[in-house]
XYZ file of N, CA and C in Angstrom:
675
model
N 10.767 -4.775 26.676
C 10.817 -2.988 26.041
C 11.535 -2.341 25.544
N 10.913 -1.330 24.892
C 11.649 -0.632 24.260
C 13.157 0.247 24.144
N 14.264 0.438 23.590
C 15.583 1.197 24.103
C 15.631 2.408 23.679
N 15.362 3.236 24.111
C 15.348 4.848 23.314
C 16.371 5.839 23.488
N 17.076 6.209 22.632
C 17.663 7.050 22.498
C 17.255 8.498 21.760
N 17.546 9.748 21.946
C 17.119 10.694 20.804
C 18.708 11.015 20.169
N 18.162 11.802 18.924
C 18.857 11.506 18.133
C 18.891 13.835 17.325
N 19.212 14.351 17.810
C 18.769 15.840 17.945
C 19.185 16.130 16.538
N 17.999 16.424 15.471
C 17.753 16.380 14.530
C 18.324 18.253 13.968
N 18.193 18.651 14.735
C 18.530 20.456 14.690
C 19.880 20.414 14.655
N 20.133 19.901 14.324
C 21.981 19.480 13.944
C 22.356 19.445 12.477
N 21.337 18.452 12.139
C 21.084 17.923 10.730
C 20.954 18.807 9.738
N 21.836 18.960 8.454
C 21.477 19.811 7.061
C 20.471 19.973 6.792
N 19.569 19.013 6.703
C 18.117 19.071 6.543
C 17.502 19.696 7.327
N 17.332 19.998 8.539
C 16.753 20.737 9.681
C 16.960 22.176 9.230
N 18.176 22.430 9.444
C 18.825 23.929 9.038
C 17.721 24.350 7.655
N 18.289 23.536 6.731
C 17.867 24.176 5.164
C 16.247 24.323 5.116
N 15.500 23.595 6.081
C 14.267 23.429 6.070
C 13.774 25.263 6.776
N 14.770 25.804 7.715
C 14.106 26.551 8.238
C 14.890 27.756 7.286
N 16.015 27.923 6.330
C 16.839 29.244 5.855
C 15.664 29.252 4.829
N 15.111 28.233 3.819
C 14.299 28.092 2.883
C 13.143 28.939 2.828
N 12.453 28.873 4.143
C 11.169 29.896 4.632
C 11.670 31.061 4.957
N 12.981 31.524 4.892
C 12.959 33.107 5.165
C 13.893 33.648 4.417
N 13.572 34.549 4.075
C 14.002 35.608 2.667
C 14.978 35.845 2.842
N 15.703 35.891 1.238
C 17.542 36.437 2.145
C 17.358 37.407 2.886
N 18.877 37.932 3.093
C 19.109 39.068 4.716
C 19.440 40.449 3.146
N 19.070 41.272 3.302
C 19.958 42.326 2.566
C 20.889 42.631 3.379
N 21.852 43.460 2.785
C 23.174 43.596 3.029
C 23.429 45.236 2.415
N 24.503 46.241 3.454
C 24.319 47.371 2.776
C 25.272 46.695 1.670
N 25.433 47.654 0.740
C 26.102 47.781 -0.795
C 27.784 48.250 -0.804
N 28.556 47.849 -1.053
C 29.819 48.436 -0.836
C 29.947 50.024 -0.818
N 29.573 50.528 -1.367
C 29.984 51.894 -1.759
C 28.963 52.151 -0.572
N 28.387 52.094 0.460
C 27.035 52.469 1.237
C 25.670 53.006 0.397
N 25.424 52.518 -0.433
C 24.092 53.000 -1.539
C 23.271 52.027 -1.569
N 22.126 51.649 -1.675
C 21.466 50.486 -2.089
C 21.565 49.255 -1.501
N 21.258 48.210 -1.873
C 21.670 47.153 -1.266
C 21.770 45.980 -1.920
N 22.323 45.197 -1.358
C 23.041 43.533 -2.031
C 22.463 42.634 -1.261
N 22.075 41.376 -2.328
C 21.672 39.941 -1.739
C 22.740 39.333 -0.906
N 22.762 39.169 0.829
C 23.737 37.881 1.388
C 23.841 36.618 0.454
N 24.771 36.505 0.237
C 24.930 35.314 -0.532
C 24.579 34.062 0.264
N 23.816 33.679 0.674
C 23.584 32.352 1.240
C 23.308 30.858 0.684
N 24.096 30.741 -0.911
C 23.097 29.890 -1.613
C 23.898 28.684 -0.669
N 23.417 27.702 -1.154
C 24.056 26.232 -1.381
C 25.523 26.049 -2.185
N 26.245 24.904 -1.287
C 27.356 24.737 -2.408
C 27.791 23.073 -2.098
N 27.776 22.661 -2.904
C 28.406 21.115 -2.921
C 28.989 20.774 -2.089
N 28.925 19.729 -0.746
C 29.917 19.444 -0.307
C 30.876 18.743 -0.318
N 31.087 18.037 -1.683
C 32.628 17.325 -1.748
C 33.484 18.723 -3.062
N 32.379 19.583 -3.621
C 33.590 20.152 -4.959
C 33.489 21.917 -4.452
N 32.466 22.415 -3.782
C 32.169 23.718 -2.918
C 31.330 24.001 -4.266
N 30.821 23.622 -5.701
C 30.167 24.410 -6.403
C 28.885 24.995 -5.976
N 28.638 26.452 -6.307
C 26.922 26.689 -6.110
C 26.069 25.541 -6.066
N 24.885 25.115 -5.539
C 23.847 24.352 -6.348
C 22.536 24.971 -5.761
N 21.366 24.478 -6.891
C 20.116 25.220 -6.233
C 19.525 24.358 -5.009
N 18.442 25.122 -4.726
C 18.087 24.541 -3.378
C 17.526 23.171 -3.186
N 16.669 22.795 -4.448
C 16.626 21.868 -4.985
C 17.715 20.566 -5.081
N 18.579 19.776 -4.413
C 19.537 19.137 -5.003
C 19.449 17.621 -4.176
N 20.643 16.797 -5.182
C 20.574 15.823 -4.563
C 21.549 15.684 -3.295
N 21.638 14.186 -2.790
C 22.206 14.529 -1.308
C 22.792 12.762 -1.299
N 23.874 12.584 -1.078
C 24.869 11.455 -0.602
C 24.729 11.482 0.981
N 24.819 9.838 1.593
C 25.100 9.272 2.634
C 26.044 9.305 3.030
N 26.505 9.782 4.020
C 27.895 9.387 4.600
C 27.586 7.853 5.294
N 27.903 6.710 5.314
C 27.228 5.499 5.457
C 27.980 4.994 7.379
N 28.498 5.380 7.753
C 29.650 5.434 8.619
C 29.249 6.134 9.397
N 29.017 7.337 9.282
C 28.251 8.602 9.938
C 26.899 9.015 10.625
N 26.582 8.638 9.309
C 24.545 8.418 8.526
C 24.571 10.144 8.568
N 25.183 10.299 8.016
C 25.375 12.317 7.942
C 25.293 12.337 6.117
N 24.046 13.000 5.947
C 23.780 13.624 4.886
C 25.060 14.780 4.049
N 25.366 14.511 2.425
C 26.154 15.573 2.166
C 25.409 15.694 0.783
N 25.278 16.990 0.606
C 25.081 17.752 -0.172
C 25.637 17.391 -1.816
N 25.264 17.333 -2.962
C 26.052 17.199 -4.000
C 25.622 17.675 -5.112
N 26.443 18.552 -5.750
C 25.934 19.071 -7.361
C 25.398 17.892 -8.205
N 25.223 17.974 -9.296
C 24.924 17.177 -10.216
C 26.184 16.123 -10.662
N 27.286 16.865 -10.767
C 28.959 16.201 -11.423
C 28.649 15.400 -9.794
N 28.925 15.470 -9.000
C 29.694 14.789 -7.883
C 28.361 13.654 -8.377
N 27.215 13.830 -7.663
C 26.111 12.279 -7.893
C 26.049 11.768 -8.579
N 26.877 11.723 -9.790
C 27.085 10.754 -10.777
C 28.059 9.892 -10.429
N 29.459 10.575 -9.561
C 30.685 9.819 -9.095
C 29.797 8.461 -8.215
N 28.790 8.520 -7.792
C 28.215 7.729 -6.919
C 26.647 7.049 -7.121
N 27.251 6.540 -8.419
C 25.778 5.634 -8.656
C 24.996 4.263 -8.512
N 25.971 3.694 -7.795
C 25.711 2.509 -7.272
C 25.743 2.283 -5.856
N 25.626 0.804 -5.311
C 25.594 1.171 -4.102
C 26.772 0.755 -2.916
N 28.038 -0.082 -4.565
C 29.127 0.039 -3.614
C 30.483 0.946 -4.111
N 29.751 2.094 -4.552
C 30.548 3.282 -5.235
C 31.446 3.863 -3.924
N 32.196 4.279 -4.123
C 33.056 5.489 -3.056
C 33.745 4.339 -2.123
N 34.319 3.030 -2.218
C 34.780 2.383 -0.985
C 33.797 2.440 0.137
N 31.920 2.201 -0.389
C 30.935 2.452 0.801
C 30.987 3.404 1.848
N 31.936 4.291 1.317
C 31.449 5.416 2.380
C 30.376 6.192 2.158
N 30.204 6.715 0.695
C 29.581 7.701 0.610
C 28.418 6.691 -0.299
N 26.610 7.074 -0.439
C 25.832 6.137 -1.230
C 24.730 7.806 -1.732
N 24.928 7.614 -2.473
C 23.659 8.428 -3.899
C 22.367 7.547 -3.094
N 21.662 8.886 -2.404
C 20.166 8.425 -1.884
C 19.260 8.819 -3.566
N 18.738 7.535 -3.581
C 17.655 7.885 -4.199
C 16.571 8.756 -4.496
N 15.613 9.464 -5.462
C 14.590 9.997 -5.590
C 13.744 9.906 -5.843
N 13.281 8.205 -6.268
C 12.085 7.427 -6.143
C 10.800 8.119 -4.801
N 9.584 7.652 -5.257
C 9.146 7.740 -4.376
C 7.833 6.471 -4.482
N 7.503 5.684 -3.294
C 6.708 4.338 -4.002
C 5.287 3.886 -2.478
N 4.248 4.593 -3.334
C 3.179 3.855 -1.853
C 3.877 2.413 -1.925
N 3.668 1.994 -0.892
C 3.660 0.061 -0.792
C 2.378 -0.645 -0.304
N 1.473 -1.444 -0.935
C 0.792 -1.515 -0.736
C 0.328 -3.248 0.121
N 1.439 -3.311 -0.443
C 1.449 -5.183 0.677
C 1.884 -5.359 1.523
N 2.077 -3.715 3.020
C 2.946 -3.935 3.902
C 1.804 -4.655 5.087
N 2.248 -5.737 5.669
C 1.000 -6.285 6.577
C 0.742 -5.333 7.506
N 0.607 -4.320 8.070
C 1.250 -3.821 9.576
C 0.107 -2.952 9.680
N -1.082 -3.771 10.833
C -2.183 -3.731 11.610
C -2.239 -3.186 12.766
N -3.111 -2.893 13.138
C -3.207 -1.813 14.701
C -2.442 -2.975 15.612
N -2.219 -3.878 15.936
C -1.538 -5.012 16.827
C -0.188 -5.061 16.498
N -0.207 -5.568 15.157
C 1.562 -5.613 14.773
C 2.350 -3.965 15.472
N 1.107 -3.197 15.182
C 1.693 -1.422 15.218
C 2.258 -1.461 16.760
N 1.483 -2.209 17.842
C 1.159 -1.820 18.895
C 2.853 -3.092 19.104
N 2.942 -4.209 18.602
C 4.021 -5.185 19.573
C 5.292 -4.327 18.902
N 5.499 -3.076 18.147
C 6.759 -2.276 17.768
C 6.803 -1.812 18.740
N 5.813 -0.814 19.663
C 6.113 -0.171 21.105
C 6.872 0.746 20.435
N 6.151 1.745 19.878
C 6.690 3.097 19.454
C 5.324 4.039 19.471
N 5.906 5.205 19.565
C 4.790 5.697 20.709
C 4.533 6.911 20.127
N 4.487 7.163 19.049
C 4.027 7.948 17.825
C 3.764 7.508 17.354
N 2.638 8.192 16.221
C 1.831 7.663 14.602
C 2.691 8.093 13.249
N 4.063 8.706 13.521
C 4.665 8.483 11.940
C 6.503 7.584 12.552
N 6.601 6.943 12.267
C 7.898 6.287 11.646
C 8.698 6.002 10.399
N 9.770 5.682 10.577
C 10.468 5.735 9.431
C 11.551 4.321 9.759
N 11.722 3.190 8.800
C 12.754 1.702 9.213
C 13.990 1.722 8.118
N 14.564 1.889 8.332
C 15.829 1.282 6.932
C 16.917 0.429 7.457
N 17.661 -0.456 6.629
C 19.002 -1.024 6.815
C 19.735 -0.252 7.681
N 20.940 -0.591 8.482
C 21.529 -0.182 8.289
C 22.516 -1.009 8.326
N 23.344 -0.436 7.210
C 25.054 -1.331 7.346
C 25.841 -1.748 7.843
N 25.898 -0.442 8.824
C 27.485 -0.298 9.678
C 26.867 -1.281 11.094
N 25.449 -0.904 10.932
C 25.255 -1.218 12.596
C 24.913 -2.857 12.383
N 24.338 -3.010 11.375
C 24.433 -4.292 10.729
C 22.799 -5.248 11.357
N 21.487 -4.013 11.741
C 20.298 -4.494 11.473
C 19.088 -3.171 11.020
N 18.184 -3.622 11.323
C 16.827 -2.517 11.193
C 17.001 -1.270 12.296
N 16.515 -0.060 11.935
C 17.074 1.108 12.439
C 15.363 1.738 12.515
N 14.892 1.843 13.400
C 13.588 2.629 14.096
C 13.799 3.429 14.432
N 13.605 5.113 13.607
C 13.350 6.366 14.245
C 12.455 6.859 13.838
N 12.059 7.674 14.954
C 10.121 8.480 14.965
C 10.896 10.008 15.088
N 10.375 11.134 14.841
C 9.952 12.459 14.759
C 9.470 12.756 15.936
N 10.070 13.599 16.670
C 9.105 14.694 17.792
C 9.348 15.482 17.811
N 8.832 16.715 19.277
C 8.987 18.161 19.805
C 10.753 18.221 19.494
N 11.383 17.168 20.059
C 12.436 17.379 20.790
C 13.565 16.768 19.580
N 13.527 16.043 18.452
C 14.175 15.574 17.956
C 13.903 14.019 17.106
N 14.751 13.408 16.493
C 14.423 12.206 16.150
C 14.995 11.213 17.634
N 14.323 10.325 17.531
C 14.441 9.087 18.926
C 14.307 7.494 18.001
N 15.512 7.109 18.257
C 15.997 5.674 17.675
C 15.007 4.472 18.636
N 14.292 3.437 18.185
C 13.641 3.066 18.691
C 14.228 1.536 18.544
N 14.915 0.677 19.610
C 15.276 -0.629 19.129
C 14.402 -2.117 19.250
N 14.156 -2.630 17.875
C 13.023 -3.274 17.306
C 13.299 -4.429 17.795
N 11.950 -5.226 18.203
C 11.383 -6.890 18.617
C 11.919 -7.051 17.535
N 13.091 -7.879 17.196
C 13.250 -8.477 15.703
C 12.237 -9.622 15.476
N 12.126 -9.808 16.437
C 11.116 -10.907 16.360
C 9.762 -10.755 15.221
N 9.234 -9.050 15.665
C 8.057 -8.364 16.010
C 8.014 -8.155 14.040
N 9.644 -7.095 13.953
C 10.020 -6.595 12.863
C 10.519 -7.420 11.877
N 10.394 -8.637 12.031
C 10.888 -10.047 10.953
C 9.991 -10.159 10.485
N 8.503 -10.728 11.520
C 7.434 -10.867 10.683
C 6.748 -10.189 9.738
N 7.017 -9.149 10.094
C 6.227 -8.026 9.191
C 7.068 -8.149 7.943
N 8.033 -8.194 8.334
C 9.135 -8.096 6.731
C 8.657 -9.318 5.786
N 9.075 -10.465 6.670
C 8.465 -11.192 6.189
C 7.439 -12.090 5.036
N 6.014 -11.038 5.779
C 5.019 -10.854 4.979
C 4.687 -9.690 3.799
N 6.003 -9.355 3.934
C 5.730 -7.543 3.144
C 7.167 -8.000 2.045
N 7.034 -8.653 0.641
C 8.048 -8.772 0.007
C 8.688 -7.577 -0.287
N 8.092 -6.432 -0.649
C 8.686 -4.973 -1.266
C 9.475 -3.989 -0.060
N 9.213 -4.748 0.996
C 10.047 -3.951 2.324
C 11.740 -4.819 1.926
N 12.105 -5.698 1.307
C 13.267 -6.523 0.849
C 13.833 -5.401 0.083
N 13.041 -4.937 -0.854
C 13.507 -4.102 -1.890
C 14.060 -3.094 -1.573
N 13.683 -2.324 -0.460
C 14.006 -1.205 -0.040
C 16.066 -1.045 0.221
N 16.491 0.192 -0.633
C 18.215 0.034 -0.351
C 18.258 0.618 0.842
N 19.522 -0.127 1.304
C 19.927 -0.570 2.393
C 20.744 0.914 2.399
N 20.191 1.448 3.704
C 20.921 2.888 4.629
C 20.374 4.231 4.021
N 20.197 3.964 2.685
C 19.008 5.225 1.823
C 17.983 5.175 1.486
N 17.473 4.255 1.350
C 15.289 4.327 1.404
C 14.831 3.604 2.473
N 13.720 4.351 2.999
C 13.387 3.725 4.218
C 11.939 3.736 3.939
N 11.081 2.896 4.914
C 9.960 2.401 5.152
C 9.225 3.594 5.616
N 8.418 4.190 5.317
C 7.989 5.743 6.469
C 6.455 5.360 6.541
N 6.033 5.287 7.571
C 4.993 4.264 7.990
C 4.122 6.014 8.782
N 2.789 6.402 8.207
C 1.897 7.196 8.718
C 0.634 6.948 9.191
N 0.290 6.790 10.828
C -0.702 6.308 10.834
C -1.585 8.045 11.730
N -1.132 9.200 10.810
C -1.520 10.268 12.342
C -3.265 10.581 11.586
N -3.836 10.858 12.719
C -5.166 11.128 12.263
C -6.076 9.947 11.784
N -6.117 9.081 11.557
C -6.625 8.212 10.728
C -5.870 7.618 10.142
N -5.058 7.648 9.334
C -4.505 7.632 8.346
C -3.553 6.384 8.254
N -3.326 5.121 7.249
C -3.010 4.124 6.974
C -2.274 3.726 5.862
N -0.562 4.805 6.131
C -0.257 4.975 4.848
C 1.365 4.243 5.342
N 2.187 3.700 4.392
C 3.282 2.963 3.647
C 3.845 3.859 3.064
N 5.083 3.930 2.774
C 5.754 4.634 1.676
C 6.996 4.073 2.226
N 7.877 3.839 0.615
C 9.322 3.732 0.376
C 9.694 5.061 0.305
N 10.064 5.827 0.668
C 11.182 6.965 0.557
C 12.517 7.294 0.516
N 13.300 7.970 -0.039
C 14.454 8.464 0.284
C 14.648 8.869 1.522
N 15.708 8.704 2.351
C 15.970 8.668 3.844
C 16.297 10.549 4.068
N 16.159 11.318 3.030
C 16.650 12.282 3.197
C 15.602 12.600 3.475
N 14.116 12.643 2.976
C 12.807 12.502 3.304
C 12.094 12.930 4.689
N 12.640 11.464 4.465
C 12.382 11.784 6.734
C 13.395 12.317 6.920
N 13.949 12.881 6.696
C 14.759 13.426 8.160
C 14.672 15.044 7.816
N 13.864 15.174 6.816
C 13.348 16.421 6.500
C 12.050 16.653 6.786
N 10.969 16.043 7.199
C 9.799 15.409 7.938
C 9.974 16.052 9.225
N 11.106 15.274 9.596
C 11.722 15.273 11.313
C 12.149 16.391 11.565
N 12.051 17.024 10.749
C 13.008 18.663 10.722
C 11.541 19.887 10.865
N 10.334 19.460 9.877
C 9.939 20.289 9.621
C 8.724 20.027 11.451
N 8.684 19.120 11.833
C 7.832 18.454 13.158
C 8.539 19.452 14.312
N 9.979 19.489 14.110
C 10.404 19.915 15.406
C 10.221 21.828 15.273
N 10.119 21.634 13.982
C 10.592 23.191 13.386
C 9.378 23.944 13.630
N 7.914 23.616 13.710
C 7.043 23.866 14.128
C 5.681 23.285 15.167
N 6.720 22.669 15.962
C 5.680 21.951 16.900
C 5.743 22.991 18.091
N 4.396 23.162 18.617
C 3.850 24.135 19.485
C 3.103 23.485 20.896
N 3.573 23.842 22.371
C 2.790 22.807 23.559
C 3.027 21.535 23.275
N 1.651 20.932 24.077
C 1.811 18.981 24.148
C 1.233 18.608 22.734
N 0.395 19.042 22.453
C -0.503 18.245 21.311
C 0.198 18.773 20.045
N 0.962 19.806 19.940
C 1.624 20.044 18.207
C 1.448 21.766 17.646
N 0.110 21.606 17.873
C -0.585 22.680 17.782
C -1.503 22.186 16.136
N -1.906 23.193 15.671
C -2.476 22.746 14.387
C -1.405 23.555 13.037
N -0.643 24.189 13.388
C 0.301 24.134 12.238
C 0.843 23.843 12.163
N 1.979 22.665 12.778
C 2.494 21.661 12.433
C 1.770 20.070 11.849
N 0.734 20.195 12.046
C -0.006 18.938 11.080
C -0.393 19.401 10.129
N -0.436 20.806 9.907
C -0.686 21.597 8.134
C 0.713 21.199 7.576
N 1.610 20.949 7.948
C 2.904 20.496 7.239
C 2.615 19.551 7.106
N 2.769 18.363 8.650
C 2.745 17.166 8.057
C 2.061 16.890 7.049
N 0.914 17.452 6.539
C -0.298 16.680 5.460
C 0.447 17.588 4.347
N 0.847 18.379 4.212
C 1.047 18.895 3.133
C 2.650 18.160 2.700
N 3.672 17.689 3.184
C 4.379 16.948 3.210
C 3.995 15.404 2.919
N 2.937 14.842 3.391
C 2.291 13.606 2.709
C 1.614 13.782 1.746
N 0.977 15.448 1.175
C 0.610 15.798 0.181
C 1.408 15.553 -1.263
N 2.827 15.843 -0.731
C 3.726 16.180 -1.827
C 4.544 15.223 -1.947
N 3.956 13.890 -1.133
C 4.856 12.280 -1.665
C 3.267 11.684 -2.610
N 2.518 11.755 -2.501
C 1.640 11.956 -3.407
C 1.353 12.252 -4.435
N 1.466 13.829 -4.782
C 2.280 14.251 -6.018
C 3.212 13.374 -6.607
N 4.580 13.328 -6.449
C 5.657 12.656 -6.516
C 5.558 11.475 -7.084
N 4.283 10.399 -6.083
C 4.245 9.428 -6.592
C 3.132 9.452 -8.290
N 2.581 9.901 -8.048
C 1.790 10.595 -9.736
C 2.413 10.712 -10.522
N 3.580 11.643 -10.347
C 4.110 12.079 -11.475
C 5.559 11.645 -11.513
């Protein structure tokens, strides 16, 4: 039996950004009382406080599993797996469609994940592979059967090529899809934020599934690019 523990994605930076970017900047009164000016809601680098573009790189604080926004200059300080004394890792920006993952319906059922989207990554701090899935209440962790996951990973060599902590195997089985992707971990949390933000009622509603499909269309476009 799987052991589930919820993780509140609404407190993550990516969920807040997903909400903020869909709202226009708030107009505030000008200092002299005439006209208006735009409130400064610009993102800033978490390391040096430099203003950064809405689209920017992220670092991962490995021990806290926390995302950190980084300007281009700070991102170059953490290029490899061992940079920053293992505290920070630069999250890659590559997107790959994996064709050799043998994850049929039987194997998926054995993983005991109750929804049709999940992502898996090697958590070096915990010393194991972690499985998370998004839902209307946040991100939930499912403890994997080591035997089942080991068999899947052994049959799929590209799983071993994923960078620990910062790159995930994202599985999409929604509405008949059968897709496996190697994606940056921040994209997984972004997807989780979209699902929580737009979920309505018991089944999610049409809007949330439009956002999910748009997310995977974006992955397909990134892969072609």
